[in-house]
PDB file of C-alpha atoms in Angstrom:
ATOM      1  CA  MET G   1      66.643 118.517 151.984  1.00  0.00           C
ATOM      2  CA  THR G   2      69.703 117.632 150.162  1.00  0.00           C
ATOM      3  CA  THR G   3      72.309 119.982 148.099  1.00  0.00           C
ATOM      4  CA  LEU G   4      71.680 119.889 144.572  1.00  0.00           C
ATOM      5  CA  ASN G   5      74.403 118.735 142.082  1.00  0.00           C
ATOM      6  CA  PRO G   6      75.190 120.286 138.982  1.00  0.00           C
ATOM      7  CA  ALA G   7      73.172 118.139 136.833  1.00  0.00           C
ATOM      8  CA  ALA G   8      70.276 118.647 139.223  1.00  0.00           C
ATOM      9  CA  ARG G   9      70.583 122.316 139.177  1.00  0.00           C
ATOM     10  CA  ALA G  10      70.607 122.704 135.250  1.00  0.00           C
ATOM     11  CA  ALA G  11      67.292 120.314 135.225  1.00  0.00           C
ATOM     12  CA  LEU G  12      65.137 122.607 137.205  1.00  0.00           C
ATOM     13  CA  PRO G  13      62.403 125.049 135.095  1.00  0.00           C
ATOM     14  CA  TRP G  14      63.414 128.443 136.623  1.00  0.00           C
ATOM     15  CA  ARG G  15      60.972 130.969 136.204  1.00  0.00           C
ATOM     16  CA  LYS G  16      61.257 134.561 137.265  1.00  0.00           C
ATOM     17  CA  SER G  17      59.071 136.211 139.629  1.00  0.00           C
ATOM     18  CA  THR G  18      55.826 138.198 138.328  1.00  0.00           C
ATOM     19  CA  TYR G  19      57.229 140.773 140.525  1.00  0.00           C
ATOM     20  CA  SER G  20      60.873 141.468 139.494  1.00  0.00           C
ATOM     21  CA  GLY G  21      61.017 145.107 137.823  1.00  0.00           C
ATOM     22  CA  ALA G  22      60.881 146.185 134.464  1.00  0.00           C
ATOM     23  CA  ASN G  23      64.498 146.927 133.987  1.00  0.00           C
ATOM     24  CA  GLU G  24      65.391 142.996 135.411  1.00  0.00           C
ATOM     25  CA  SER G  25      68.178 144.072 137.558  1.00  0.00           C
ATOM     26  CA  GLN G  26      66.748 142.651 140.658  1.00  0.00           C
ATOM     27  CA  CYS G  27      64.765 139.383 139.917  1.00  0.00           C
ATOM     28  CA  VAL G  28      64.208 136.417 141.867  1.00  0.00           C
ATOM     29  CA  GLU G  29      63.902 132.875 139.994  1.00  0.00           C
ATOM     30  CA  VAL G  30      61.713 130.161 141.394  1.00  0.00           C
ATOM     31  CA  ALA G  31      61.757 126.145 140.464  1.00  0.00           C
ATOM     32  CA  SER G  32      59.866 122.875 141.683  1.00  0.00           C
ATOM     33  CA  LEU G  33      62.167 120.677 143.109  1.00  0.00           C
ATOM     34  CA  ALA G  34      59.940 117.748 141.693  1.00  0.00           C
ATOM     35  CA  ALA G  35      61.690 118.181 138.791  1.00  0.00           C
ATOM     36  CA  VAL G  36      64.625 116.320 140.148  1.00  0.00           C
ATOM     37  CA  GLY G  37      62.549 114.095 142.879  1.00  0.00           C
ATOM     38  CA  GLN G  38      62.224 116.047 145.854  1.00  0.00           C
ATOM     39  CA  ASP G  39      59.501 118.140 147.644  1.00  0.00           C
ATOM     40  CA  GLY G  40      59.758 121.783 148.011  1.00  0.00           C
ATOM     41  CA  ILE G  41      60.722 124.846 145.894  1.00  0.00           C
ATOM     42  CA  ALA G  42      64.188 126.442 145.260  1.00  0.00           C
ATOM     43  CA  VAL G  43      64.976 130.167 144.997  1.00  0.00           C
ATOM     44  CA  ARG G  44      68.025 131.974 143.478  1.00  0.00           C
ATOM     45  CA  ASP G  45      68.718 135.278 141.928  1.00  0.00           C
ATOM     46  CA  SER G  46      68.507 135.670 138.520  1.00  0.00           C
ATOM     47  CA  LYS G  47      72.060 137.730 138.581  1.00  0.00           C
ATOM     48  CA  ARG G  48      73.678 134.735 139.938  1.00  0.00           C
ATOM     49  CA  PRO G  49      72.396 131.507 138.193  1.00  0.00           C
ATOM     50  CA  ASP G  50      75.330 129.365 139.518  1.00  0.00           C
ATOM     51  CA  GLY G  51      75.111 131.142 142.888  1.00  0.00           C
ATOM     52  CA  PRO G  52      73.434 129.598 146.231  1.00  0.00           C
ATOM     53  CA  ILE G  53      69.951 128.266 146.254  1.00  0.00           C
ATOM     54  CA  PHE G  54      67.697 128.409 148.968  1.00  0.00           C
ATOM     55  CA  GLN G  55      65.486 125.365 149.072  1.00  0.00           C
ATOM     56  CA  ILE G  56      62.223 125.703 151.347  1.00  0.00           C
ATOM     57  CA  GLY G  57      59.549 122.880 151.862  1.00  0.00           C
ATOM     58  CA  LEU G  58      55.988 123.857 150.081  1.00  0.00           C
ATOM     59  CA  GLY G  59      54.226 124.316 153.025  1.00  0.00           C
ATOM     60  CA  ALA G  60      56.350 127.266 154.183  1.00  0.00           C
ATOM     61  CA  PHE G  61      56.479 128.638 150.821  1.00  0.00           C
ATOM     62  CA  ALA G  62      52.716 128.733 150.628  1.00  0.00           C
ATOM     63  CA  ALA G  63      52.590 130.615 153.759  1.00  0.00           C
ATOM     64  CA  PHE G  64      55.315 133.081 152.731  1.00  0.00           C
ATOM     65  CA  VAL G  65      53.331 133.760 149.470  1.00  0.00           C
ATOM     66  CA  SER G  66      50.153 134.047 151.332  1.00  0.00           C
ATOM     67  CA  TYR G  67      51.774 136.299 153.749  1.00  0.00           C
ATOM     68  CA  THR G  68      53.408 138.855 150.950  1.00  0.00           C
ATOM     69  CA  ARG G  69      49.930 138.789 148.899  1.00  0.00           C
ATOM     70  CA  ARG G  70      48.461 140.436 152.177  1.00  0.00           C
ATOM     71  CA  GLN G  71      51.041 143.152 152.211  1.00  0.00           C
ATOM     72  CA  THR G  72      50.635 146.663 150.847  1.00  0.00           C
ATOM     73  CA  ILE G  73      53.592 148.553 149.480  1.00  0.00           C
TER      74      ILE G  73
END
């Protein structure tokens, strides 16, 4: 995966995690990189939209989501 330029970052369709807290102080946002012609998922801290973005492949992200759904809190 490549580093996203500012225009590509702005074009991503960000959405907040459904597990974000009610006060929204600890939120994670995800976006499909397909919107900018790449494969994978981008993840960022919603409090720092201009901060770093973590990019992960679709298979690895699916495995992560599957694993977290099996965990109990």
